[in-house]
PDB file of C-alpha atoms and ligand atoms in Angstrom:
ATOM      1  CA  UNK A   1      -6.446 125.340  64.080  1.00 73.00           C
ATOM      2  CA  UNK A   2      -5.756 129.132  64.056  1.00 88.00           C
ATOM      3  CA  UNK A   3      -3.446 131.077  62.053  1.00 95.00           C
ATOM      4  CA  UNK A   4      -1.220 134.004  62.604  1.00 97.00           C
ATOM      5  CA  UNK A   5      -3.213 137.075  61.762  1.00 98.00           C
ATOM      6  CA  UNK A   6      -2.112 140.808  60.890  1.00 98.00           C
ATOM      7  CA  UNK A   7      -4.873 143.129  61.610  1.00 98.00           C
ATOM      8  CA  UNK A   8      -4.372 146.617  61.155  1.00 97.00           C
ATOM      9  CA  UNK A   9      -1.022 147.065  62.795  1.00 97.00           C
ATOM     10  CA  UNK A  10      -1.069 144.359  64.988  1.00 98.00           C
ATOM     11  CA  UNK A  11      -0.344 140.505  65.164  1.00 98.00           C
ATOM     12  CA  UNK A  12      -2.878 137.915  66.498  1.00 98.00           C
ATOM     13  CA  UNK A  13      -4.581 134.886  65.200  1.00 97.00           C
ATOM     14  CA  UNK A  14      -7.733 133.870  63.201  1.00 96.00           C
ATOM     15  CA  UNK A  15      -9.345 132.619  66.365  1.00 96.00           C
ATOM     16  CA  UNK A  16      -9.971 136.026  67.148  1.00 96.00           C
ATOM     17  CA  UNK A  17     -13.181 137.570  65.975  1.00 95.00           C
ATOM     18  CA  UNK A  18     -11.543 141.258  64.309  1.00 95.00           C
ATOM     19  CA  UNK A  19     -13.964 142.072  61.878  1.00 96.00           C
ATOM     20  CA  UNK A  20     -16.540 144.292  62.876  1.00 96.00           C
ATOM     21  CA  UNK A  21     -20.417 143.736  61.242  1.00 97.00           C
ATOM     22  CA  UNK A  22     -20.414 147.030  59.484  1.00 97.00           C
ATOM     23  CA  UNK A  23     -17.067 146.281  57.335  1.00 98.00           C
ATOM     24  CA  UNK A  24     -17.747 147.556  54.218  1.00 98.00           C
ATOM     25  CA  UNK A  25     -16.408 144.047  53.248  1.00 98.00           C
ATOM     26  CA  UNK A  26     -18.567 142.213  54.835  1.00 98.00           C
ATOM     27  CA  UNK A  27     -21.690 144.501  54.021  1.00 98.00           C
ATOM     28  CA  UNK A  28     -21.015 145.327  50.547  1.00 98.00           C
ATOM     29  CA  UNK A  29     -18.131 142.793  49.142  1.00 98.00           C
ATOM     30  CA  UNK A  30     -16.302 146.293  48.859  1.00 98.00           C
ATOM     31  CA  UNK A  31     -12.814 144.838  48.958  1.00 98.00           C
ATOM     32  CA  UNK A  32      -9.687 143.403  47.034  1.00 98.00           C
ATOM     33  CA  UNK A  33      -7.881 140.738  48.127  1.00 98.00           C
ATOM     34  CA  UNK A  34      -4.889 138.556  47.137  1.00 98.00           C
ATOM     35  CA  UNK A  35      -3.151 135.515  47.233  1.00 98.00           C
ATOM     36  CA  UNK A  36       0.916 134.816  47.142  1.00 98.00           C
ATOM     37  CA  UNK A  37       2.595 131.699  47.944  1.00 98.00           C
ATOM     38  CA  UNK A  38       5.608 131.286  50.095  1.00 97.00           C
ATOM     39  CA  UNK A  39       8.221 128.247  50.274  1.00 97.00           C
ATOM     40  CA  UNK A  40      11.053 127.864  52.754  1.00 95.00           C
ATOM     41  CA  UNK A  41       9.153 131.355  54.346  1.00 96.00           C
ATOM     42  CA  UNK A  42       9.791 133.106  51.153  1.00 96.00           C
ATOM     43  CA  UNK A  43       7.478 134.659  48.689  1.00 97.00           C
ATOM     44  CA  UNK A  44       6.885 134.104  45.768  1.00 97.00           C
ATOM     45  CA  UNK A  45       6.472 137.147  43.486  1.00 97.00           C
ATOM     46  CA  UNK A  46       5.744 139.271  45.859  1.00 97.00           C
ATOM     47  CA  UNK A  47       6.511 142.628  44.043  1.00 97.00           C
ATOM     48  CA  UNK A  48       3.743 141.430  41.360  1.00 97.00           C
ATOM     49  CA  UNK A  49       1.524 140.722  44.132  1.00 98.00           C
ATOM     50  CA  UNK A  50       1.733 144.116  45.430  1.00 98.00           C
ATOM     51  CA  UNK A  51       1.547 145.640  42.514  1.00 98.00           C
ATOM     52  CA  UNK A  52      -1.729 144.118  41.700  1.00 98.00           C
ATOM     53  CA  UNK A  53      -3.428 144.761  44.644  1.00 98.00           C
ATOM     54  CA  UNK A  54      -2.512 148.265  44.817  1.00 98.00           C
ATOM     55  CA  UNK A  55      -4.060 148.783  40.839  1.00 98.00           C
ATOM     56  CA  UNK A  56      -7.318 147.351  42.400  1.00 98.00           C
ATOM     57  CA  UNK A  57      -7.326 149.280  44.950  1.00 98.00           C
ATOM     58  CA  UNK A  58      -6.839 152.824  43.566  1.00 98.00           C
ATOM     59  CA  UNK A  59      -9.426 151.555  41.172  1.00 97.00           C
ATOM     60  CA  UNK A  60     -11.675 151.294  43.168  1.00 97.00           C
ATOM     61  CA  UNK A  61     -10.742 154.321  45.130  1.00 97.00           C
ATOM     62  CA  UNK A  62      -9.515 152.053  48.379  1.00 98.00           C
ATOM     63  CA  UNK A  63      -6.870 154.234  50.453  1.00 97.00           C
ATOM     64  CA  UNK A  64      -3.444 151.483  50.003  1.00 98.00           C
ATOM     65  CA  UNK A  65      -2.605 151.121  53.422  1.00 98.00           C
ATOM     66  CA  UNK A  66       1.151 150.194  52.677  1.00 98.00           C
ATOM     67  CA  UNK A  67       4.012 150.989  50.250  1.00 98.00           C
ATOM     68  CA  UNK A  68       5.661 148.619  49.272  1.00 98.00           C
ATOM     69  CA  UNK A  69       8.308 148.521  51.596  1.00 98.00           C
ATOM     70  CA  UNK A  70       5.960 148.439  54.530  1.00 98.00           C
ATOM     71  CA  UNK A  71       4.316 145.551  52.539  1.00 98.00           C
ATOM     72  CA  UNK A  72       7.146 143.237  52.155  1.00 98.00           C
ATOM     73  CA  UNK A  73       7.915 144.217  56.034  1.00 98.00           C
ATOM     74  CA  UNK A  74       4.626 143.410  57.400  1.00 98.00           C
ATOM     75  CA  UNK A  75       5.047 139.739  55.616  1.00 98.00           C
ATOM     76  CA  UNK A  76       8.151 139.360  56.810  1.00 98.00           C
ATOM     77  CA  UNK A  77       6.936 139.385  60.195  1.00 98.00           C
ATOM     78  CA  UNK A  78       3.919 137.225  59.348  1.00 98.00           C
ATOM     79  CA  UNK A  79       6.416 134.324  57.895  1.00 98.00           C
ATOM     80  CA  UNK A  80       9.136 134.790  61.315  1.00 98.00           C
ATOM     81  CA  UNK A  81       5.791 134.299  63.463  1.00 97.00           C
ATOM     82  CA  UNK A  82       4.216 131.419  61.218  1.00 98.00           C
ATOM     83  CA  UNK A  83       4.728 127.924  62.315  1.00 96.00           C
ATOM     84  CA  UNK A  84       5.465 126.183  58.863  1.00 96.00           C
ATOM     85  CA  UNK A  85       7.654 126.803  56.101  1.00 96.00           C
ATOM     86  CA  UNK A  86       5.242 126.779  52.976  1.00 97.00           C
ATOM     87  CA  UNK A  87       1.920 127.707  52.283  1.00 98.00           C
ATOM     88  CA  UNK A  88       0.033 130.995  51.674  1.00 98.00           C
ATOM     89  CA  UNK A  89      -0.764 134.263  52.474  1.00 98.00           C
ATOM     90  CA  UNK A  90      -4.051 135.675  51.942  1.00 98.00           C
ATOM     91  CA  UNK A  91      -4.280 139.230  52.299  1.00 98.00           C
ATOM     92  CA  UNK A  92      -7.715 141.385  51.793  1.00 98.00           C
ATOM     93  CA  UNK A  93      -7.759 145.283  52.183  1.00 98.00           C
ATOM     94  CA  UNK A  94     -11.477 146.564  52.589  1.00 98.00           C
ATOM     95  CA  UNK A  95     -12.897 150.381  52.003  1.00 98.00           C
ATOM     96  CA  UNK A  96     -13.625 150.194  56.111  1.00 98.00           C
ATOM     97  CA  UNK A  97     -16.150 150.318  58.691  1.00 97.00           C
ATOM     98  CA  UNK A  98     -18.855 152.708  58.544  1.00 97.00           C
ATOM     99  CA  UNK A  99     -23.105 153.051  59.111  1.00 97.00           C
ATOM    100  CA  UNK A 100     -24.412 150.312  56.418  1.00 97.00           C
ATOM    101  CA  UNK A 101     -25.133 153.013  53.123  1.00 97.00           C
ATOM    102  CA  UNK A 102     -24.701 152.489  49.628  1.00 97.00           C
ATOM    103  CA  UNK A 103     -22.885 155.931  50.082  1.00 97.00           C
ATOM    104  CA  UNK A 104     -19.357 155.674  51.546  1.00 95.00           C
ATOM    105  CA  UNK A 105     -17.650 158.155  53.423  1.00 96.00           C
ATOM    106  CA  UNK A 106     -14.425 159.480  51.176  1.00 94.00           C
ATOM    107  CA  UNK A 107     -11.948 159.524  54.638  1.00 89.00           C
ATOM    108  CA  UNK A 108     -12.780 155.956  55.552  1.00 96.00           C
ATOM    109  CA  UNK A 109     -10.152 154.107  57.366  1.00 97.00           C
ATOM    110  CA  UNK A 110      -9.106 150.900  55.093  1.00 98.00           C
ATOM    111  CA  UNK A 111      -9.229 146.949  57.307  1.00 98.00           C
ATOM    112  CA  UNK A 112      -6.145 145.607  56.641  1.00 98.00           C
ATOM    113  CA  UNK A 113      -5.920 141.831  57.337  1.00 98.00           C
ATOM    114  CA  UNK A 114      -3.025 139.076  55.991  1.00 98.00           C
ATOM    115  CA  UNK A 115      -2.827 135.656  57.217  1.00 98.00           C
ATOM    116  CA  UNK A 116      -0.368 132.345  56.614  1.00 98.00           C
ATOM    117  CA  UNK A 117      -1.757 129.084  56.002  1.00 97.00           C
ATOM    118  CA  UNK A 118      -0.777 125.671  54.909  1.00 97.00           C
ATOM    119  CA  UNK A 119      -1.705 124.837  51.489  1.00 97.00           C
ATOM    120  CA  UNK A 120      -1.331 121.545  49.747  1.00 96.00           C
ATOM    121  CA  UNK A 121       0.258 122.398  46.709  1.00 98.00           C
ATOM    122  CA  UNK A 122       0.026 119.358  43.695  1.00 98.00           C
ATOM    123  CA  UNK A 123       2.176 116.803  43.863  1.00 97.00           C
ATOM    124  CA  UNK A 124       4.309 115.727  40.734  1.00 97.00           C
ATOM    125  CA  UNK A 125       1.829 112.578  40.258  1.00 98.00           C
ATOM    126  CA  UNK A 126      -1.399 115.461  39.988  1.00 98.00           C
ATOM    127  CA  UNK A 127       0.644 117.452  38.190  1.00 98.00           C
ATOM    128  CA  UNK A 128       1.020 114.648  35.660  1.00 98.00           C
ATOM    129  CA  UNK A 129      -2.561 113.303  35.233  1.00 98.00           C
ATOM    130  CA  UNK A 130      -4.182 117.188  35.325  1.00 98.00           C
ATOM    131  CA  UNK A 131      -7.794 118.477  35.652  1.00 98.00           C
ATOM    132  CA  UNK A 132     -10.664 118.378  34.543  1.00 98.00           C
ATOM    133  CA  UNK A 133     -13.289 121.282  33.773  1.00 98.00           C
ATOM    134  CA  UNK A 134     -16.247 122.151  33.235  1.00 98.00           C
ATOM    135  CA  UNK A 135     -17.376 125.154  31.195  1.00 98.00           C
ATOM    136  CA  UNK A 136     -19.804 127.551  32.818  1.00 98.00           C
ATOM    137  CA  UNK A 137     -21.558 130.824  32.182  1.00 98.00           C
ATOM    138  CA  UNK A 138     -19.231 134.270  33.009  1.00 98.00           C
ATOM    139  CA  UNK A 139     -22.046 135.798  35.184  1.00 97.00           C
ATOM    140  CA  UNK A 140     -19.402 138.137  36.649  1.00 98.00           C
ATOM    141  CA  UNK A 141     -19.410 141.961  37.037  1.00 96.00           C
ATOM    142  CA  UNK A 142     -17.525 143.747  34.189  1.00 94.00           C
ATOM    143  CA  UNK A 143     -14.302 144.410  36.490  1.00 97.00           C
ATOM    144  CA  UNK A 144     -12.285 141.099  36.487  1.00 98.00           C
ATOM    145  CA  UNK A 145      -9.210 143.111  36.944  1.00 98.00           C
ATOM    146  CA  UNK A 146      -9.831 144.184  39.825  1.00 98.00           C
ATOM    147  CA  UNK A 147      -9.328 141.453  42.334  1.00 98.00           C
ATOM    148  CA  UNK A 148     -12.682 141.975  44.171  1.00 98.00           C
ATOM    149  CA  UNK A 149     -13.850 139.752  47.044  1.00 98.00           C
ATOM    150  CA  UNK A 150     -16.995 139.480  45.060  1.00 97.00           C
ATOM    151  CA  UNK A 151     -16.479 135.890  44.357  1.00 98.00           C
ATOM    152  CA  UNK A 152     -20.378 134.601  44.543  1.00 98.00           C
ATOM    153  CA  UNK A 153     -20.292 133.930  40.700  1.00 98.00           C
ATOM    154  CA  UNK A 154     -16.933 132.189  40.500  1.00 98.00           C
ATOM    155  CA  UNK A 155     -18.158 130.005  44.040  1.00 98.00           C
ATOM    156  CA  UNK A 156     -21.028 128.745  42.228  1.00 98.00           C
ATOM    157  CA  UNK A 157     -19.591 127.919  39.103  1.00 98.00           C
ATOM    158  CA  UNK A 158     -16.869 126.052  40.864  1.00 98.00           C
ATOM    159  CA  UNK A 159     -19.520 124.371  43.136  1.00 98.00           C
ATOM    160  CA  UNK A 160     -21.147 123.018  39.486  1.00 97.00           C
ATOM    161  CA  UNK A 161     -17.818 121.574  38.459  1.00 98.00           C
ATOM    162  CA  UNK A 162     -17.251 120.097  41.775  1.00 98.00           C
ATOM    163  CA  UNK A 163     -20.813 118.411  41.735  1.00 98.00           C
ATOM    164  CA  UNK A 164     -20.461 117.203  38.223  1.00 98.00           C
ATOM    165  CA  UNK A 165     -16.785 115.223  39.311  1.00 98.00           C
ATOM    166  CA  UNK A 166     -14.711 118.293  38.202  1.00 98.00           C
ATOM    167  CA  UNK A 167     -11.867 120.289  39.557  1.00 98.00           C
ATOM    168  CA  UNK A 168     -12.457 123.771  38.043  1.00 98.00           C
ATOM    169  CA  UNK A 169     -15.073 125.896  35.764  1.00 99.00           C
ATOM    170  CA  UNK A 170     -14.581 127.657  32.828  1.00 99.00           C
ATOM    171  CA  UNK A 171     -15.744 130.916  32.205  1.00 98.00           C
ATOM    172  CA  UNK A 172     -17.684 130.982  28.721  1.00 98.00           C
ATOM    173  CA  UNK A 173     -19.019 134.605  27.475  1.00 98.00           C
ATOM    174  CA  UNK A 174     -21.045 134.886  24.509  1.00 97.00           C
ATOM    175  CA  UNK A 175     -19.277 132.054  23.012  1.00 98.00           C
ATOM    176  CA  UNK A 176     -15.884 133.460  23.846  1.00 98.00           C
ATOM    177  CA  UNK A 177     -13.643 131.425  26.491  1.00 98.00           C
ATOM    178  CA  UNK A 178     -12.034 134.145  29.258  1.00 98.00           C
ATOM    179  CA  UNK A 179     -10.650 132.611  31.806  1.00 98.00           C
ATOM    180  CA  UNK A 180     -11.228 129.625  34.850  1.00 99.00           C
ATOM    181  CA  UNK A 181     -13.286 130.762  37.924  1.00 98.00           C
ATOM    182  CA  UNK A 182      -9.706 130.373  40.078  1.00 98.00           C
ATOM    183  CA  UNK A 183      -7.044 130.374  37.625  1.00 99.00           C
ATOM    184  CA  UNK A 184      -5.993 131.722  33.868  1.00 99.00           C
ATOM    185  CA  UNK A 185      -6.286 129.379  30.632  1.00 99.00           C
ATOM    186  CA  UNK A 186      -4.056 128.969  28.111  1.00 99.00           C
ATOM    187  CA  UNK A 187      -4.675 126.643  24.898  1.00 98.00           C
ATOM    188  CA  UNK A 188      -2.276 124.930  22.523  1.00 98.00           C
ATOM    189  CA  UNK A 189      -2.064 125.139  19.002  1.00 98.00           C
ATOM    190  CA  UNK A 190       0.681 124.182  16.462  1.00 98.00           C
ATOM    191  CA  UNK A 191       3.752 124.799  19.360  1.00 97.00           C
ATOM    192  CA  UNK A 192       2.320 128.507  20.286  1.00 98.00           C
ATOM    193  CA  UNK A 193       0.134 129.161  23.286  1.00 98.00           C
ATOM    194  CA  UNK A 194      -3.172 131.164  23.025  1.00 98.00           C
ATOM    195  CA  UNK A 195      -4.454 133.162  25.653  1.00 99.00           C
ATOM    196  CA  UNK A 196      -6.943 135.581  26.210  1.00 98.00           C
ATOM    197  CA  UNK A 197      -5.583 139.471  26.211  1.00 98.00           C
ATOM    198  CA  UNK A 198      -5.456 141.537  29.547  1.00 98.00           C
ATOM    199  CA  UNK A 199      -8.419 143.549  29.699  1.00 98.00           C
ATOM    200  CA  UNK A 200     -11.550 143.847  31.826  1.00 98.00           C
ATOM    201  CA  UNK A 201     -12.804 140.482  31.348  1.00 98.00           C
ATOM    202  CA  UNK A 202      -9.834 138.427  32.678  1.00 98.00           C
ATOM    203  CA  UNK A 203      -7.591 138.964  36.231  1.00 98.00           C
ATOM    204  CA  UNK A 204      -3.910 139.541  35.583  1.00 98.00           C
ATOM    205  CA  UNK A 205      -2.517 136.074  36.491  1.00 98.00           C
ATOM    206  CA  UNK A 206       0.334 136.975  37.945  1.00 98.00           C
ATOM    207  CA  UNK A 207       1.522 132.898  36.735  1.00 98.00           C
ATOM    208  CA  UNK A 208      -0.173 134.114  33.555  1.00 98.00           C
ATOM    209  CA  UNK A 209       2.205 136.887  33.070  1.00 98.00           C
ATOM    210  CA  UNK A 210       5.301 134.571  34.312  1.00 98.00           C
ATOM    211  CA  UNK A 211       4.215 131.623  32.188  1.00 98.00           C
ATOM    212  CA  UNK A 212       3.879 134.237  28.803  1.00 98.00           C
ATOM    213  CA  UNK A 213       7.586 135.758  29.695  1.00 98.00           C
ATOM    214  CA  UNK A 214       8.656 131.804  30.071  1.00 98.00           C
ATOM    215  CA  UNK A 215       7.429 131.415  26.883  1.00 98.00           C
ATOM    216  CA  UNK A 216       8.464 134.068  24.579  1.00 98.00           C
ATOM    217  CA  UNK A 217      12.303 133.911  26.346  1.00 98.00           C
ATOM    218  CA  UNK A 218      12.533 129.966  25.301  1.00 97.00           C
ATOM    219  CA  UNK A 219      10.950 131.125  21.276  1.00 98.00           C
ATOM    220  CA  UNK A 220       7.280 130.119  22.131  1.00 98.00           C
ATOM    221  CA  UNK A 221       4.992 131.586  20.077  1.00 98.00           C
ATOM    222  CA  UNK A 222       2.116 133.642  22.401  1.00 98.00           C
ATOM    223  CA  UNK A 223      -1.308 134.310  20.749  1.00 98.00           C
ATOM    224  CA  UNK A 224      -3.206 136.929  23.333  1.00 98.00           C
ATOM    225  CA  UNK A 225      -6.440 136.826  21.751  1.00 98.00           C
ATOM    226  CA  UNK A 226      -9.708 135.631  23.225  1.00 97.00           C
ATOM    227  CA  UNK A 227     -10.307 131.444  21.947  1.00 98.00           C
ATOM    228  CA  UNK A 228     -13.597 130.985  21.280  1.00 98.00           C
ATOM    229  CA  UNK A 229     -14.833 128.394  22.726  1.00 98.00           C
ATOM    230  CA  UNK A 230     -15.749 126.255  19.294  1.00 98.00           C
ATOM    231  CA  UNK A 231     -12.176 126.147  18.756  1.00 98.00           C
ATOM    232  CA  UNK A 232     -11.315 124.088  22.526  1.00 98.00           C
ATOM    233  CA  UNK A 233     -11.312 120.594  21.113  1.00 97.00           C
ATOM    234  CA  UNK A 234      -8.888 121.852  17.773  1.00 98.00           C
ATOM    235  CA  UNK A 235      -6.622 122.581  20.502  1.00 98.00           C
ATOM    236  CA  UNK A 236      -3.637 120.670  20.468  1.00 98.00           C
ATOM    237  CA  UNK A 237      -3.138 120.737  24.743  1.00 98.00           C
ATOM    238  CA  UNK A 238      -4.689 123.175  27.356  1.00 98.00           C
ATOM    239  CA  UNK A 239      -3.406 124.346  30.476  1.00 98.00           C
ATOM    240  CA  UNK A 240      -4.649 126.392  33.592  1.00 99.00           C
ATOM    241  CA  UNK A 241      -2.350 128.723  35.912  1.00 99.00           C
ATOM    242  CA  UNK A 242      -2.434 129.790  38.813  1.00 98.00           C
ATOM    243  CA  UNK A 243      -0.162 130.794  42.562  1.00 98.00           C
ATOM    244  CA  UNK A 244      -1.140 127.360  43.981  1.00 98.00           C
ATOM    245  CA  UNK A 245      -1.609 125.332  40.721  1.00 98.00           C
ATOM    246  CA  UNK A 246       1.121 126.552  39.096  1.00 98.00           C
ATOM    247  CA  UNK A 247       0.976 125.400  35.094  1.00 98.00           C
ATOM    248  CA  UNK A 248      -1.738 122.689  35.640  1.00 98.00           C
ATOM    249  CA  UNK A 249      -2.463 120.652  32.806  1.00 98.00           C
ATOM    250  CA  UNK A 250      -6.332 120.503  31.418  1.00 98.00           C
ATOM    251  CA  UNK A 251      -7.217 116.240  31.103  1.00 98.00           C
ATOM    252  CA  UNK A 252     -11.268 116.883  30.384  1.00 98.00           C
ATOM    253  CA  UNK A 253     -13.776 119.611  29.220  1.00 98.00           C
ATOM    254  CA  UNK A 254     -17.052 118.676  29.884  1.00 98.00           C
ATOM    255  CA  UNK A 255     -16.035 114.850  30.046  1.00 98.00           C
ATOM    256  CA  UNK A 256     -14.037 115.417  27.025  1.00 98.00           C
ATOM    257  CA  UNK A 257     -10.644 114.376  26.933  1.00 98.00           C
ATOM    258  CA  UNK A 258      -8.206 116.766  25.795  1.00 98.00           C
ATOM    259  CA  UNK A 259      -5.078 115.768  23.775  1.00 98.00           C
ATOM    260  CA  UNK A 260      -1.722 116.530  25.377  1.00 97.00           C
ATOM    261  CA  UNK A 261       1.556 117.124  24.835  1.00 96.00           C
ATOM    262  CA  UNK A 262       4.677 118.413  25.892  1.00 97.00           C
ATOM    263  CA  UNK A 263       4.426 122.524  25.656  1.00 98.00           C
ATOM    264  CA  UNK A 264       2.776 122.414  28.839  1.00 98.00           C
ATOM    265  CA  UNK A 265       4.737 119.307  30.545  1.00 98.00           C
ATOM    266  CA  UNK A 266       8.094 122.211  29.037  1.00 98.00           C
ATOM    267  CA  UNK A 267       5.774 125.315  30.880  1.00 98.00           C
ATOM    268  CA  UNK A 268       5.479 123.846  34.447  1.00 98.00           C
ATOM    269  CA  UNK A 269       8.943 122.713  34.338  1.00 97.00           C
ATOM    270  CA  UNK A 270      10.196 126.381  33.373  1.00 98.00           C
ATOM    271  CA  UNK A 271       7.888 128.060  36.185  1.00 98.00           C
ATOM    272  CA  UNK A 272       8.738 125.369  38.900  1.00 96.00           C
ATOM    273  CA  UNK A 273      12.600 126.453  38.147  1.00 96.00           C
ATOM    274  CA  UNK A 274      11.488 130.320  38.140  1.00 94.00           C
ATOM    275  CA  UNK A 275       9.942 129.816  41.615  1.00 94.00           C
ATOM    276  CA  UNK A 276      13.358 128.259  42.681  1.00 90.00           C
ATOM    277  CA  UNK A 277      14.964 130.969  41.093  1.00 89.00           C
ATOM    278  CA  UNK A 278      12.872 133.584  43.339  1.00 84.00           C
ATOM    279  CA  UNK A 279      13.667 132.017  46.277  1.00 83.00           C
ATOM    280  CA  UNK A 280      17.660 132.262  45.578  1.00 76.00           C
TER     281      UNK A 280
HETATM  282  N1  PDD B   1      -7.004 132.837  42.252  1.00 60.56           N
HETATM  283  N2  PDD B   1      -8.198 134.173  37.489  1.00 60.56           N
HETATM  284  C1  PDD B   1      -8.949 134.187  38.607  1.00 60.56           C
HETATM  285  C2  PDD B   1     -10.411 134.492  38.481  1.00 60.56           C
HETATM  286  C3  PDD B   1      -8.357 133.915  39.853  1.00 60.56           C
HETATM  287  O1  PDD B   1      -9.101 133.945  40.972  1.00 60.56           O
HETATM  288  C4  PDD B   1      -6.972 133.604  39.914  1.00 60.56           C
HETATM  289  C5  PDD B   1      -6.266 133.320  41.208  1.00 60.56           C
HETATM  290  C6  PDD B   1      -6.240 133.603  38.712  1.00 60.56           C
HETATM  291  C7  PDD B   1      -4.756 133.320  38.681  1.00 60.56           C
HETATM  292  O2  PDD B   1      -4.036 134.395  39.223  1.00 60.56           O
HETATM  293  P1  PDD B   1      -2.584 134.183  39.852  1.00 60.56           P
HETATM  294  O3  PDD B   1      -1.754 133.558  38.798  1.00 60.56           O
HETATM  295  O4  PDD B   1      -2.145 135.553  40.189  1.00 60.56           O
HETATM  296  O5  PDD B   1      -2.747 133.295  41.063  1.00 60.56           O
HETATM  297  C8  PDD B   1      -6.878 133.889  37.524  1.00 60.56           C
HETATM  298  C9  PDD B   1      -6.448 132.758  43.573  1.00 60.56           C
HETATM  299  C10 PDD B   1      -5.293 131.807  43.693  1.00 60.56           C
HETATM  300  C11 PDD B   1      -7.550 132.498  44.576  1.00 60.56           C
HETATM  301  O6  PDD B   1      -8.616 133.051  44.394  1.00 60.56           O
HETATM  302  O7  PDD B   1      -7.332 131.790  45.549  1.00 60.56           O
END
């Protein structure tokens, strides 16, 4: 099935083929991309969306090819042409086409490409019972802020979880637990939440940042310091977050089963109600 496709200014769908071979994005993974949800054809966070693509992009010296207002208008016309009401909208932004050299021309003329699609979100019954993970190696390149298309690490470590019964990996560095290969992690310890501080070595969840506002507004304690990852199974619950998981609570590490509780049960509750909220 094909999906309604902005390219550059214009409206199509993915069955057309609009990328051309020498896209710096396809040649060179020299891109950013990014990922909001929409319900009832409305975003979700979209100004945080934005806002995070454009700080990878400048970066990374990209050209932005929108302000925000052109941003939110361009979407809007996405959702009006999209068939269903809820999904997502991925949206990559690449440094453009040119010859196939390490060296890139500074004038280059970005690809701009956003597209709806369907997206199962988790039903209240997965939402209940939760993942499991699997920890793997952070073999990533020292920019996790920047939401780069350069995915090949994350893809494989996912690939091991998925082959070993899991639903998700998580990153281990030098003993030091940063973050799941799609989503942030938070732990649980005596009725505060631990997570790891916004740096280089995590991505800005933007369900991070709402889930950490959720929490200190309803007198959670937050820790943002990196767990290590000797300190997992002390944890009292764990939880992942993310735009289509949403607070997603962690069953198993490594076949281990995790205790749980109600923090997280209170956390995806509180962000369920925010997204509401948004869409008022
Ligand atoms: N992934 N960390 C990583 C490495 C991610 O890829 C993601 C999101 C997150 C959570 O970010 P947010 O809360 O803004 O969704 C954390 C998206 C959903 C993806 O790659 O599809």
């Amino acid at each position: 099935m094909s999906d309604v496709l902005y390219i550059n200014g214009r409206f199509t769908t993915t069955a057309e083929r609009v990328i051309g071979v020498e896209d710096r994005g396809f040649q060179f993974g020299d891109a950013v991309y990014e990922v909001f949800k929409f319900l009832r054809k409305r975003p979700i966070f979209l100004p945080e969306h934005y806002r995070r693509m454009e700080n990878g992009l400048r970066e990374i010296e990209i050209r932005v090819p929108w302000d925000e207002g052109q941003f939110a208008e361009v979407v809007r016309d996405l959702l009006a042409r999209t068939a269903f009401d809820d999904g997502i909208v991925y949206i990559q932004v690449t440094r453009g086409e040119s010859e196939r050299k390490h060296f890139y021309p500074d004038d280059l003329m970005p690809t701009a490409i956003v597209y709806s699609r369907a997206f199962d979100f988790p039903d209240a019954a997965k939402k209940a019972r939760g993942i499991a993970l699997v920890t793997a190696d952070d073999l990533r390149w020292r920019h996790c802020n920047v939401k780069s298309v350069n995915l090949l690490a994350n893809a494989i470590a996912k690939k091991k979880a998925q082959r070993a019964g899991a639903d998700e990996a998580l990153f281990i560095d030098d003993g030091i637990v940063r973050e799941a290969a799609s989503s942030s992690f938070f732990g649980v310890r005596d009725g505060g939440v631990i997570t790891h501080p916004l740096d280089e070595h995590i991505l800005p969840g933007v369900v991070r940042d709402r889930v950490v506002s959720l929490a200190l507004a309803n007198h959670i304690r937050v820790d943002e310091r990196p767990l290590r990852e000797v300190e997992l199974f002390d944890l009292d619950e764990a939880f992942i977050t993310s735009t289509t998981q949403g607070v997603m609570p962690v069953a198993t590490i490594d076949g281990r089963a995790m205790r749980r509780g109600s923090i997280t049960t209170k956390l995806q509750r509180m962000l369920d109600d925010d997204e509401v909220r948004a869409l008022l």
